[in-house]
């Protein structure tokens, strides 16, 4: 063990194991997760050489082999619980994407939630057994997040009781679905449903793509891989073009919307039910943001405790770079954010399952808010995390640029989240649409519940500072309740500003659509403020549920840092709204610096509590034992360029130049 890390762990004010239990949801869940991870760790079938030294084709081949082995082993061990499947999967693929991601994460869940009992009987077990391997084909070359603009058509033919699928233009070719290029033999295709000459919008269809026996594309199907990308080398993101391709009527997912044999259309209880899979994935991505940011923080903070650089006082030994205030200011707010997102991710998962159960019983009342919350939090957490991972990489100096740090892989594998399952700006505007509806409801006299209840006081307060006996209440920045209240007032103020600007533009432009575009910057700001309030609120509420005093104390420090840092970064909003004074902003900035010193002794224990095995981090810089430099040298020796003392290019090109001198 590196002596610096040994010393850091000995000085911690709390037992990381207890905090790990909080993050996992209890000691039994921690025990079971570790048991599954250890099974994978000790299994020779999952050992392999460093993927950074493999070609894209080799990485894809390795990922397919591991995925097939993973499914077989999960069957053998009887692993069927969703959380246990995720633990097993993360251990096998070490956080890397894999060709069955959309099969497991979108194809199967869509069958579960949108297929009829008869369709589930036909497709679910074959899909579970990997006889049917599926993907989710929504995005097209010319359209992604704007779903109404998708061009693929599914025209019903009542004579044969079949749907005829077509890609009528170049831009309508399905583009980007993971696993589509080479892996899948089926897809859930989203297409514009046309029956009796009328288009009823997007609906989902189960579409066979390849022959089950030969895996060759079926007649009418043109399919392939879209080529190298920024990352995701293991994934065969693909294209799909269909030409008069027929599928049976029974292959339309008909749990909610239906087409009768004669072509009569039966509409669903809510159009949003069609997008249930996306809501699930967006809620899942909040947890993935927490996981990726937690890994990046673990690497950067451990390395910062091992790395010695420069000097604070002349002629003294080089200090750990974690002792520099600037390094703490870079990393500790990100660490606080990682914990905030951990708790928000858990909340989103619980909320999704609860509301989905209500939907199963016919209660759709909370679906609009769930749709808005998942869209906004997906955007808020992925934007934040993408920038934060890059900040962690740069905080590691030059070594952070090497794949040995693990950070480049975390970044390139996470940052697509900002655009897939909905481009983030559009996601924020979807949330804004719900906020504007909520604002209008309040003004019509309706009381709101849930996360939107803070808008109930709008008509009376008009977003002015709270007053008692005619005098403004001074916010207490030493109180988490006051800080959460400040975020609430900021969100309410920006929602009202956006709503009033929208109303002004509607009157000026005489068009709601043009007015929406001309107010969209304000609308995105309102959504971001709303999401920031939700995260601060959920983090502070989590503290009330923790009994262990040492854990509550260290998490309270992180919660304060999260809230204060957010105020510092958006101080203009709090000043313009008269929510905080200039003097209080100065106090906020001073308190942040004090918290950096308070958190410093616990920094290593806080990242240890995330409980990532070295295998999962896949980082020389973030090793638990801190023995960075010895292993950095060993890692470099494994480069394929070092397999020969003299590379063949020398004899082919350089030596010829020298012989002519």
XYZ file of C-alpha atoms in Angstrom:
661
model
C 0.000 0.000 0.000
C 1.258 3.459 -0.892
C 2.131 5.201 2.415
C 0.234 8.360 1.433
C -2.994 6.424 0.939
C -2.438 4.401 4.111
C -2.096 7.644 6.051
C -5.170 9.193 4.380
C -7.357 6.210 5.247
C -6.168 6.143 8.853
C -7.092 9.812 9.303
C -10.709 9.539 8.082
C -13.494 10.619 10.440
C -15.845 7.782 9.447
C -15.927 4.150 8.359
C -16.305 4.019 4.544
C -18.038 0.656 4.845
C -21.017 2.308 6.568
C -21.316 4.862 3.777
C -21.101 2.097 1.167
C -24.133 0.518 2.842
C -26.016 3.817 2.496
C -25.191 4.010 -1.217
C -26.142 0.370 -1.823
C -29.340 0.537 0.197
C -28.221 -1.645 3.099
C -25.460 -4.049 4.192
C -27.167 -7.088 2.670
C -27.222 -5.448 -0.755
C -23.530 -4.570 -0.372
C -22.752 -8.181 0.526
C -24.695 -9.539 -2.449
C -23.180 -7.033 -4.917
C -19.664 -7.942 -3.814
C -20.481 -11.632 -4.013
C -21.508 -11.230 -7.662
C -18.473 -9.063 -8.451
C -16.138 -11.645 -6.928
C -17.708 -14.440 -8.971
C -16.869 -12.508 -12.140
C -13.428 -11.458 -10.900
C -12.375 -15.061 -10.266
C -13.874 -16.493 -13.462
C -11.147 -17.193 -16.080
C -13.752 -16.860 -18.856
C -13.873 -13.112 -18.197
C -10.140 -12.438 -18.153
C -8.692 -10.699 -21.200
C -5.876 -8.486 -22.371
C -6.048 -4.702 -22.134
C -8.719 -3.487 -24.578
C -6.801 -0.250 -25.207
C -4.294 -2.260 -27.269
C -6.937 -3.950 -29.470
C -8.400 -2.909 -32.834
C -12.101 -2.008 -33.107
C -12.945 -5.360 -34.695
C -11.104 -7.177 -31.906
C -12.897 -5.115 -29.239
C -16.274 -5.915 -30.799
C -15.419 -9.620 -31.025
C -14.278 -9.673 -27.383
C -17.414 -7.842 -26.238
C -19.716 -10.280 -28.067
C -17.872 -13.257 -26.556
C -18.120 -11.792 -23.060
C -21.798 -10.896 -23.528
C -22.693 -14.414 -24.660
C -20.703 -15.908 -21.781
C -22.335 -13.443 -19.379
C -25.861 -14.482 -20.378
C -24.979 -18.177 -20.117
C -23.454 -17.704 -16.657
C -26.391 -15.657 -15.401
C -28.680 -18.504 -16.413
C -26.452 -20.990 -14.590
C -26.395 -18.882 -11.418
C -30.113 -18.062 -11.605
C -29.543 -14.309 -11.666
C -32.818 -12.630 -12.704
C -33.230 -9.657 -10.345
C -32.742 -6.380 -12.325
C -30.176 -4.985 -9.863
C -28.227 -8.241 -9.767
C -28.213 -8.397 -13.564
C -26.775 -4.872 -13.615
C -24.085 -5.730 -11.017
C -23.092 -8.823 -12.987
C -23.092 -6.930 -16.288
C -21.013 -4.027 -14.927
C -18.487 -6.472 -13.502
C -18.147 -8.370 -16.769
C -17.818 -5.342 -19.037
C -16.067 -3.064 -16.510
C -18.189 -0.068 -17.386
C -17.574 -0.441 -21.135
C -20.585 -0.501 -23.500
C -21.471 -3.867 -25.000
C -23.400 -5.131 -28.047
C -26.353 -6.406 -25.976
C -26.933 -3.086 -24.172
C -30.059 -2.223 -26.157
C -31.292 -5.818 -26.112
C -31.161 -5.899 -22.304
C -31.905 -2.222 -21.635
C -34.564 -1.370 -24.244
C -35.776 -4.359 -26.284
C -36.706 -6.559 -23.310
C -38.210 -3.715 -21.189
C -40.318 -2.577 -24.164
C -41.686 -6.098 -24.586
C -42.470 -6.231 -20.877
C -44.314 -2.909 -20.753
C -45.853 -2.448 -24.216
C -46.484 -5.942 -25.590
C -49.723 -7.846 -25.113
C -49.704 -11.143 -23.220
C -49.784 -13.011 -26.556
C -46.854 -10.997 -27.906
C -44.848 -11.572 -24.742
C -45.469 -15.297 -25.056
C -44.180 -15.234 -28.655
C -41.158 -12.996 -28.150
C -40.096 -12.499 -24.536
C -38.692 -15.922 -23.609
C -36.958 -16.381 -26.985
C -35.455 -12.919 -26.421
C -34.460 -13.799 -22.857
C -32.761 -16.933 -24.212
C -31.027 -14.939 -26.986
C -32.761 -16.810 -29.789
C -34.246 -13.424 -30.602
C -31.634 -10.664 -30.216
C -33.182 -7.238 -30.388
C -32.398 -3.552 -30.551
C -34.471 -0.356 -30.448
C -34.559 1.426 -33.819
C -35.862 4.934 -33.338
C -33.302 7.518 -34.487
C -32.973 8.193 -38.206
C -30.217 9.801 -40.239
C -32.225 13.010 -40.539
C -34.156 13.011 -37.261
C -33.386 12.071 -33.669
C -34.919 13.811 -30.699
C -37.774 15.348 -32.723
C -39.827 12.169 -32.824
C -42.755 13.620 -34.736
C -40.342 14.262 -37.592
C -39.385 10.585 -38.041
C -40.117 9.477 -41.619
C -40.205 5.662 -41.507
C -43.712 4.496 -42.375
C -45.769 1.445 -41.432
C -48.808 1.300 -43.738
C -51.526 -1.215 -42.886
C -52.832 -3.512 -45.641
C -56.194 -4.953 -44.498
C -56.262 -7.454 -47.389
C -53.255 -9.349 -46.050
C -53.465 -8.014 -42.455
C -49.859 -6.867 -42.690
C -47.941 -3.668 -42.124
C -45.713 -2.521 -44.991
C -42.585 -0.807 -43.670
C -40.668 1.660 -45.789
C -37.703 3.992 -45.510
C -39.000 6.489 -48.104
C -35.985 8.851 -48.119
C -32.254 8.780 -47.429
C -32.859 10.741 -44.220
C -35.387 8.132 -43.053
C -32.749 5.378 -42.821
C -32.557 4.221 -39.208
C -29.162 5.341 -37.905
C -27.310 4.835 -34.599
C -29.153 2.015 -32.806
C -26.618 -0.033 -30.827
C -26.393 -3.703 -31.742
C -28.137 -3.079 -35.068
C -25.090 -3.284 -37.342
C -24.080 -6.931 -36.820
C -25.555 -8.356 -33.603
C -29.362 -8.154 -33.660
C -31.804 -10.289 -35.615
C -34.872 -8.270 -34.544
C -35.634 -4.638 -33.779
C -38.417 -2.666 -32.202
C -38.908 -0.092 -34.941
C -40.666 3.215 -34.355
C -42.607 4.254 -37.459
C -45.470 6.502 -38.532
C -48.585 4.320 -38.476
C -50.845 4.788 -41.516
C -54.183 3.025 -41.733
C -57.273 3.796 -43.826
C -55.351 6.638 -45.419
C -54.688 8.481 -42.147
C -51.418 8.853 -40.218
C -51.739 8.269 -36.453
C -48.180 9.131 -35.487
C -45.364 7.029 -34.086
C -45.980 3.467 -32.968
C -43.688 0.548 -32.154
C -43.377 -2.636 -34.231
C -41.442 -5.872 -33.716
C -39.490 -6.312 -36.935
C -37.442 -9.424 -37.889
C -34.186 -8.331 -39.543
C -32.076 -11.433 -40.099
C -32.647 -15.106 -40.654
C -32.566 -16.883 -37.286
C -30.415 -19.728 -38.664
C -27.989 -17.967 -41.017
C -28.075 -14.436 -39.523
C -28.215 -13.037 -43.068
C -30.446 -9.979 -43.730
C -33.967 -10.843 -44.841
C -35.267 -9.714 -48.283
C -36.261 -6.043 -48.158
C -33.792 -5.299 -45.359
C -30.552 -3.363 -45.909
C -28.484 -3.285 -42.757
C -24.933 -2.646 -41.562
C -22.501 -0.876 -39.225
C -22.138 2.940 -39.407
C -18.360 2.931 -38.778
C -15.930 4.244 -36.118
C -17.126 6.838 -33.617
C -15.698 9.055 -30.864
C -15.860 6.042 -28.547
C -18.090 2.950 -28.199
C -15.640 0.781 -30.151
C -17.337 -2.331 -28.759
C -20.722 -1.373 -30.195
C -21.962 -2.029 -33.728
C -24.158 1.061 -34.022
C -26.004 0.414 -37.256
C -28.201 1.547 -40.123
C -31.443 0.012 -41.366
C -33.247 0.649 -44.645
C -36.553 -1.075 -45.402
C -38.189 -1.404 -48.813
C -41.836 -2.577 -48.886
C -41.007 -4.917 -46.031
C -44.060 -6.726 -44.656
C -44.705 -7.878 -41.097
C -47.885 -9.423 -39.591
C -50.454 -7.114 -37.962
C -49.747 -8.944 -34.690
C -46.200 -7.531 -34.678
C -47.441 -4.063 -33.767
C -47.030 -3.597 -30.011
C -50.677 -3.403 -28.957
C -50.898 -3.249 -25.182
C -52.194 0.333 -25.468
C -52.804 1.435 -29.093
C -54.271 -1.112 -31.526
C -55.130 -1.640 -35.169
C -58.085 -3.972 -35.717
C -58.035 -6.540 -38.565
C -60.182 -4.217 -40.709
C -57.740 -1.321 -40.148
C -59.687 0.520 -37.459
C -57.361 2.400 -35.120
C -57.874 2.273 -31.333
C -56.001 5.091 -29.594
C -54.052 4.580 -26.319
C -55.129 6.121 -22.967
C -52.137 8.497 -23.272
C -49.724 9.183 -26.135
C -46.883 9.317 -23.588
C -47.302 5.573 -22.964
C -45.714 4.980 -26.385
C -42.510 6.526 -25.044
C -42.366 4.429 -21.877
C -39.047 2.819 -22.807
C -37.397 6.217 -23.249
C -38.690 7.343 -19.857
C -37.175 4.190 -18.339
C -33.802 4.755 -20.042
C -33.724 8.445 -19.088
C -34.368 7.614 -15.438
C -31.651 4.943 -15.653
C -29.177 7.457 -17.150
C -29.371 9.602 -14.019
C -27.924 6.670 -12.067
C -25.321 6.075 -14.784
C -24.257 9.725 -14.520
C -23.685 9.185 -10.804
C -21.708 6.008 -11.455
C -19.456 7.537 -14.127
C -18.783 10.701 -12.131
C -18.058 8.644 -9.007
C -15.467 6.608 -10.939
C -13.814 9.743 -12.341
C -13.668 11.335 -8.871
C -12.197 8.158 -7.382
C -9.375 8.129 -9.942
C -8.587 11.842 -9.725
C -8.714 12.109 -5.932
C -6.661 8.961 -5.276
C -4.061 10.072 -7.787
C -4.005 13.559 -6.251
C -3.143 11.984 -2.900
C -0.281 9.967 -4.443
C 1.146 12.622 -6.755
C 3.657 15.054 -5.225
C 4.358 18.194 -7.202
C 5.804 21.728 -6.833
C 5.960 23.314 -3.393
C 3.867 25.391 -1.031
C 6.781 26.601 1.072
C 10.317 26.991 -0.346
C 12.836 24.255 0.491
C 10.165 21.903 1.872
C 9.276 18.500 0.338
C 6.864 18.531 -2.591
C 3.352 18.196 -1.133
C 0.538 15.952 -2.299
C -1.274 17.909 -4.974
C -4.479 17.246 -3.032
C -3.129 19.746 -0.482
C -3.349 22.592 -3.010
C -6.538 24.590 -2.564
C -6.943 24.910 -6.333
C -6.942 21.101 -6.696
C -9.497 20.776 -3.911
C -11.649 23.435 -5.585
C -11.515 21.474 -8.845
C -12.370 18.107 -7.324
C -14.337 18.369 -4.073
C -17.424 20.078 -5.583
C -17.437 17.291 -8.182
C -17.234 14.718 -5.404
C -20.198 16.401 -3.702
C -22.049 16.335 -7.038
C -21.318 12.612 -7.435
C -22.953 11.926 -4.068
C -25.900 14.176 -4.917
C -26.436 12.289 -8.179
C -26.123 8.932 -6.393
C -29.120 9.827 -4.231
C -31.076 11.402 -7.102
C -30.435 8.291 -9.221
C -31.826 6.058 -6.465
C -34.852 8.351 -6.124
C -35.510 8.279 -9.877
C -35.342 4.487 -9.990
C -37.782 4.139 -7.093
C -40.107 6.778 -8.561
C -40.103 5.162 -12.001
C -41.018 1.732 -10.637
C -43.701 3.188 -8.345
C -45.385 5.222 -11.090
C -45.030 2.381 -13.600
C -46.890 0.140 -11.167
C -49.623 2.777 -10.898
C -49.819 2.903 -14.712
C -50.280 -0.874 -14.710
C -53.359 -0.316 -12.523
C -54.708 2.348 -14.867
C -53.551 5.405 -12.891
C -51.812 7.784 -15.329
C -52.007 10.882 -13.123
C -48.278 11.115 -12.406
C -47.079 10.194 -15.908
C -46.744 13.808 -17.205
C -44.570 14.863 -14.252
C -42.475 11.682 -14.524
C -41.952 12.375 -18.228
C -40.876 15.975 -17.489
C -38.666 15.065 -14.524
C -36.810 12.266 -16.318
C -36.223 14.489 -19.360
C -34.882 17.388 -17.272
C -32.778 15.366 -14.857
C -31.361 13.285 -17.703
C -30.139 16.501 -19.325
C -29.004 18.173 -16.099
C -27.010 15.212 -14.783
C -25.443 14.179 -18.101
C -24.358 17.723 -18.996
C -22.847 18.169 -15.547
C -21.160 14.766 -15.530
C -19.696 15.066 -19.009
C -17.932 18.310 -18.079
C -16.942 16.959 -14.677
C -15.244 13.836 -16.068
C -13.135 16.046 -18.322
C -12.302 18.274 -15.324
C -11.137 15.170 -13.426
C -8.966 14.148 -16.384
C -7.300 17.561 -16.551
C -6.818 17.548 -12.774
C -4.584 14.501 -13.300
C -2.170 16.503 -15.436
C -0.356 14.826 -18.326
C -0.970 11.259 -17.125
C -4.718 11.898 -17.332
C -4.317 12.087 -21.110
C -3.124 8.472 -21.266
C -5.608 5.628 -21.566
C -3.839 4.131 -18.558
C -5.679 6.674 -16.397
C -9.037 5.168 -17.368
C -10.490 8.668 -17.711
C -10.518 8.949 -21.533
C -12.581 5.753 -21.737
C -15.008 6.956 -19.052
C -15.437 10.227 -20.940
C -15.944 8.871 -24.469
C -18.324 6.195 -23.205
C -20.403 8.598 -21.119
C -20.559 11.801 -23.149
C -22.915 10.329 -25.835
C -25.552 10.384 -23.058
C -25.859 14.119 -23.714
C -27.399 13.375 -27.093
C -28.866 9.868 -27.042
C -32.365 9.261 -25.671
C -33.013 12.908 -26.380
C -30.595 15.767 -27.091
C -30.209 17.665 -23.835
C -31.416 21.095 -24.934
C -34.568 19.535 -26.338
C -34.975 17.544 -23.116
C -34.792 20.773 -21.112
C -37.435 22.303 -23.389
C -39.696 19.295 -22.783
C -39.388 19.942 -19.060
C -40.042 23.632 -19.720
C -43.307 22.761 -21.463
C -44.464 21.027 -18.286
C -43.275 23.972 -16.167
C -45.272 26.403 -18.310
C -48.392 24.244 -17.999
C -47.876 24.104 -14.232
C -47.456 27.887 -14.109
C -50.732 28.337 -16.006
C -52.492 25.906 -13.661
C -51.371 27.876 -10.613
C -52.699 31.086 -12.161
C -56.032 29.400 -12.810
C -56.296 28.567 -9.106
C -55.135 24.951 -9.040
C -52.896 23.732 -6.220
C -49.951 21.648 -7.410
C -48.414 18.675 -5.626
C -45.091 16.846 -5.829
C -41.965 18.632 -6.990
C -44.050 21.441 -8.506
C -45.687 22.564 -5.261
C -43.196 25.433 -4.904
C -45.108 27.279 -7.646
C -48.281 27.445 -5.544
C -47.238 30.704 -3.879
C -46.526 32.501 -7.161
C -49.696 34.607 -7.451
C -49.298 36.073 -3.946
C -45.516 36.422 -3.786
C -44.769 37.347 -7.378
C -41.302 35.927 -6.640
C -40.384 38.764 -4.293
C -38.105 38.035 -1.319
C -39.983 36.537 1.623
C -41.103 39.171 4.092
C -42.034 39.203 7.773
C -43.712 42.321 9.163
C -42.878 44.101 5.908
C -39.137 43.441 6.183
C -37.161 40.964 3.998
C -36.132 37.705 5.624
C -32.345 37.318 5.557
C -31.253 33.942 4.199
C -29.088 31.958 6.598
C -26.336 30.352 4.511
C -25.411 28.127 7.467
C -28.786 26.371 7.170
C -29.455 23.715 4.526
C -33.172 24.527 4.731
C -32.403 28.140 3.843
C -30.137 27.112 0.973
C -32.816 24.800 -0.419
C -35.297 27.658 -0.058
C -32.913 29.875 -2.047
C -32.828 27.306 -4.867
C -36.628 27.111 -4.725
C -36.987 30.898 -5.053
C -34.477 30.971 -7.902
C -36.374 28.261 -9.779
C -39.731 29.947 -9.211
C -38.372 33.317 -10.345
C -36.854 31.915 -13.551
C -40.034 29.956 -14.311
C -42.061 33.152 -13.965
C -39.606 35.167 -16.073
C -39.788 32.550 -18.834
C -43.596 32.401 -18.618
C -44.008 36.196 -18.811
C -41.514 36.509 -21.669
C -43.365 33.755 -23.493
C -46.684 35.548 -22.999
C -45.152 38.791 -24.287
C -43.796 37.083 -27.394
C -47.131 35.345 -28.049
C -48.874 38.736 -28.033
C -46.158 40.252 -30.241
C -45.754 37.386 -32.720
C -49.349 36.132 -32.780
C -47.883 32.608 -32.919
C -47.252 30.282 -29.976
C -44.685 28.275 -31.932
C -42.572 31.288 -32.957
C -42.915 32.737 -29.453
C -41.656 29.457 -27.966
C -38.524 29.575 -30.105
C -37.864 33.231 -29.241
C -38.146 32.429 -25.513
C -36.273 29.116 -25.585
C -33.093 30.413 -23.878
C -35.200 31.574 -20.913
C -37.110 28.292 -20.921
C -33.929 26.213 -20.741
C -32.646 28.379 -17.866
C -35.917 27.799 -16.008
C -35.654 24.036 -16.495
C -32.037 23.968 -15.337
C -32.967 25.938 -12.219
C -35.862 23.570 -11.552
C -33.584 20.523 -11.843
C -30.914 22.147 -9.661
C -33.552 22.748 -6.982
C -34.753 19.137 -7.197
C -31.203 17.795 -6.747
C -30.466 20.103 -3.786
C -33.802 19.211 -2.190
C -33.334 15.443 -2.579
C -29.745 15.579 -1.272
C -30.737 17.533 1.855
C -33.758 15.281 2.481
C -31.552 12.186 2.273
C -29.602 13.408 5.321
C -32.726 13.119 7.478
C -32.902 9.372 6.791
C -29.349 8.602 7.964
C -28.961 7.521 11.599
C -25.197 7.064 11.902
C -23.834 10.417 13.151
C -20.391 10.196 11.500
C -21.948 9.418 8.109
C -24.550 12.141 8.467
C -21.830 14.650 9.371
C -19.610 13.967 6.360
C -22.584 13.909 3.975
C -23.842 17.181 5.479
C -20.510 18.783 4.600
C -20.830 17.503 1.031
C -24.429 18.701 0.784
C -23.416 22.170 1.976
C -20.583 22.220 -0.550
C -22.909 21.151 -3.360
C -25.469 23.853 -2.553
C -22.962 26.640 -1.902
C -20.871 25.859 -4.979
C -23.996 25.965 -7.158
C -24.880 29.375 -5.728
C -21.349 30.602 -6.386
C -21.476 29.402 -10.000
C -24.884 31.048 -10.582
C -24.542 34.024 -8.248
C -26.132 36.386 -10.781
C -29.467 34.565 -10.527
C -29.506 34.822 -6.733
C -28.457 38.487 -6.759
C -30.856 39.587 -9.497
C -33.748 37.942 -7.714
C -32.818 39.609 -4.410
C -32.698 36.118 -2.948
C -29.197 36.714 -1.583
C -27.222 39.897 -1.034
C -23.764 40.696 -2.338
C -22.450 40.285 1.197
C -23.990 36.820 1.414
C -22.392 35.784 -1.882
C -19.041 36.805 -0.386
C -19.861 34.635 2.648
C -20.802 31.757 0.328
C -17.411 31.897 -1.400
C -15.587 32.035 1.916
C -17.599 29.126 3.321
C -16.731 27.025 0.260
C -13.020 27.462 0.975
C -13.576 26.483 4.601
C -15.450 23.353 3.543
C -12.577 22.324 1.278
C -10.348 22.132 4.365
C -13.016 20.271 6.345
C -13.544 17.662 3.601
C -9.830 17.236 2.835
C -9.088 14.596 5.580
C -12.061 12.497 4.424
C -11.522 12.751 0.674
C -9.943 9.305 0.186
C -12.446 7.597 2.466
C -15.287 9.256 0.542
C -14.129 7.817 -2.778
C -13.337 4.457 -1.148
C -16.990 4.334 -0.088
C -18.038 4.128 -3.749
C -16.456 0.663 -3.500
C -15.120 0.309 -7.044
C -12.789 -2.624 -7.503
C -9.625 -1.929 -9.486
C -11.061 -4.144 -12.217
C -14.067 -1.825 -12.559
C -12.007 1.370 -12.534
C -9.490 -0.043 -15.038
C -7.114 2.768 -14.083
C -3.441 2.743 -13.199
C -3.805 6.186 -11.586
C -6.807 5.207 -9.479
C -5.502 1.928 -8.032
C -6.666 1.184 -4.484
C -3.107 0.472 -3.346
C -1.800 3.722 -4.855
C 1.220 2.045 -6.477
C 0.911 4.183 -9.573
C 4.400 4.583 -10.995
C 5.508 0.941 -10.946
C 2.329 -0.101 -12.715
C 2.436 2.806 -15.128
C 5.780 1.495 -16.389
C 4.424 -2.065 -16.670
C 1.362 -0.798 -18.553
C 3.542 1.002 -21.107
C 5.680 -2.103 -21.707
C 2.545 -3.921 -22.932
C 2.063 -1.539 -25.854
C 1.996 -3.497 -29.146
C 4.639 -1.095 -30.476
C 7.041 -2.588 -27.917
C 6.722 -6.164 -29.194
C 9.823 -5.592 -31.308
C 12.925 -3.588 -30.461
C 12.940 -2.105 -33.959
C 9.630 -1.464 -35.677
C 9.292 -2.646 -39.282
C 8.595 0.936 -40.396
C 12.232 1.805 -39.683
C 13.492 -0.673 -42.292
C 10.695 0.188 -44.756
C 11.034 3.964 -44.708
C 13.566 5.622 -42.413
C 16.604 3.445 -43.174
C 16.218 4.153 -46.886
C 16.450 7.868 -46.191
C 19.603 7.390 -44.136
C 21.295 5.286 -46.845
C 21.008 8.177 -49.304
C 22.644 10.724 -47.034
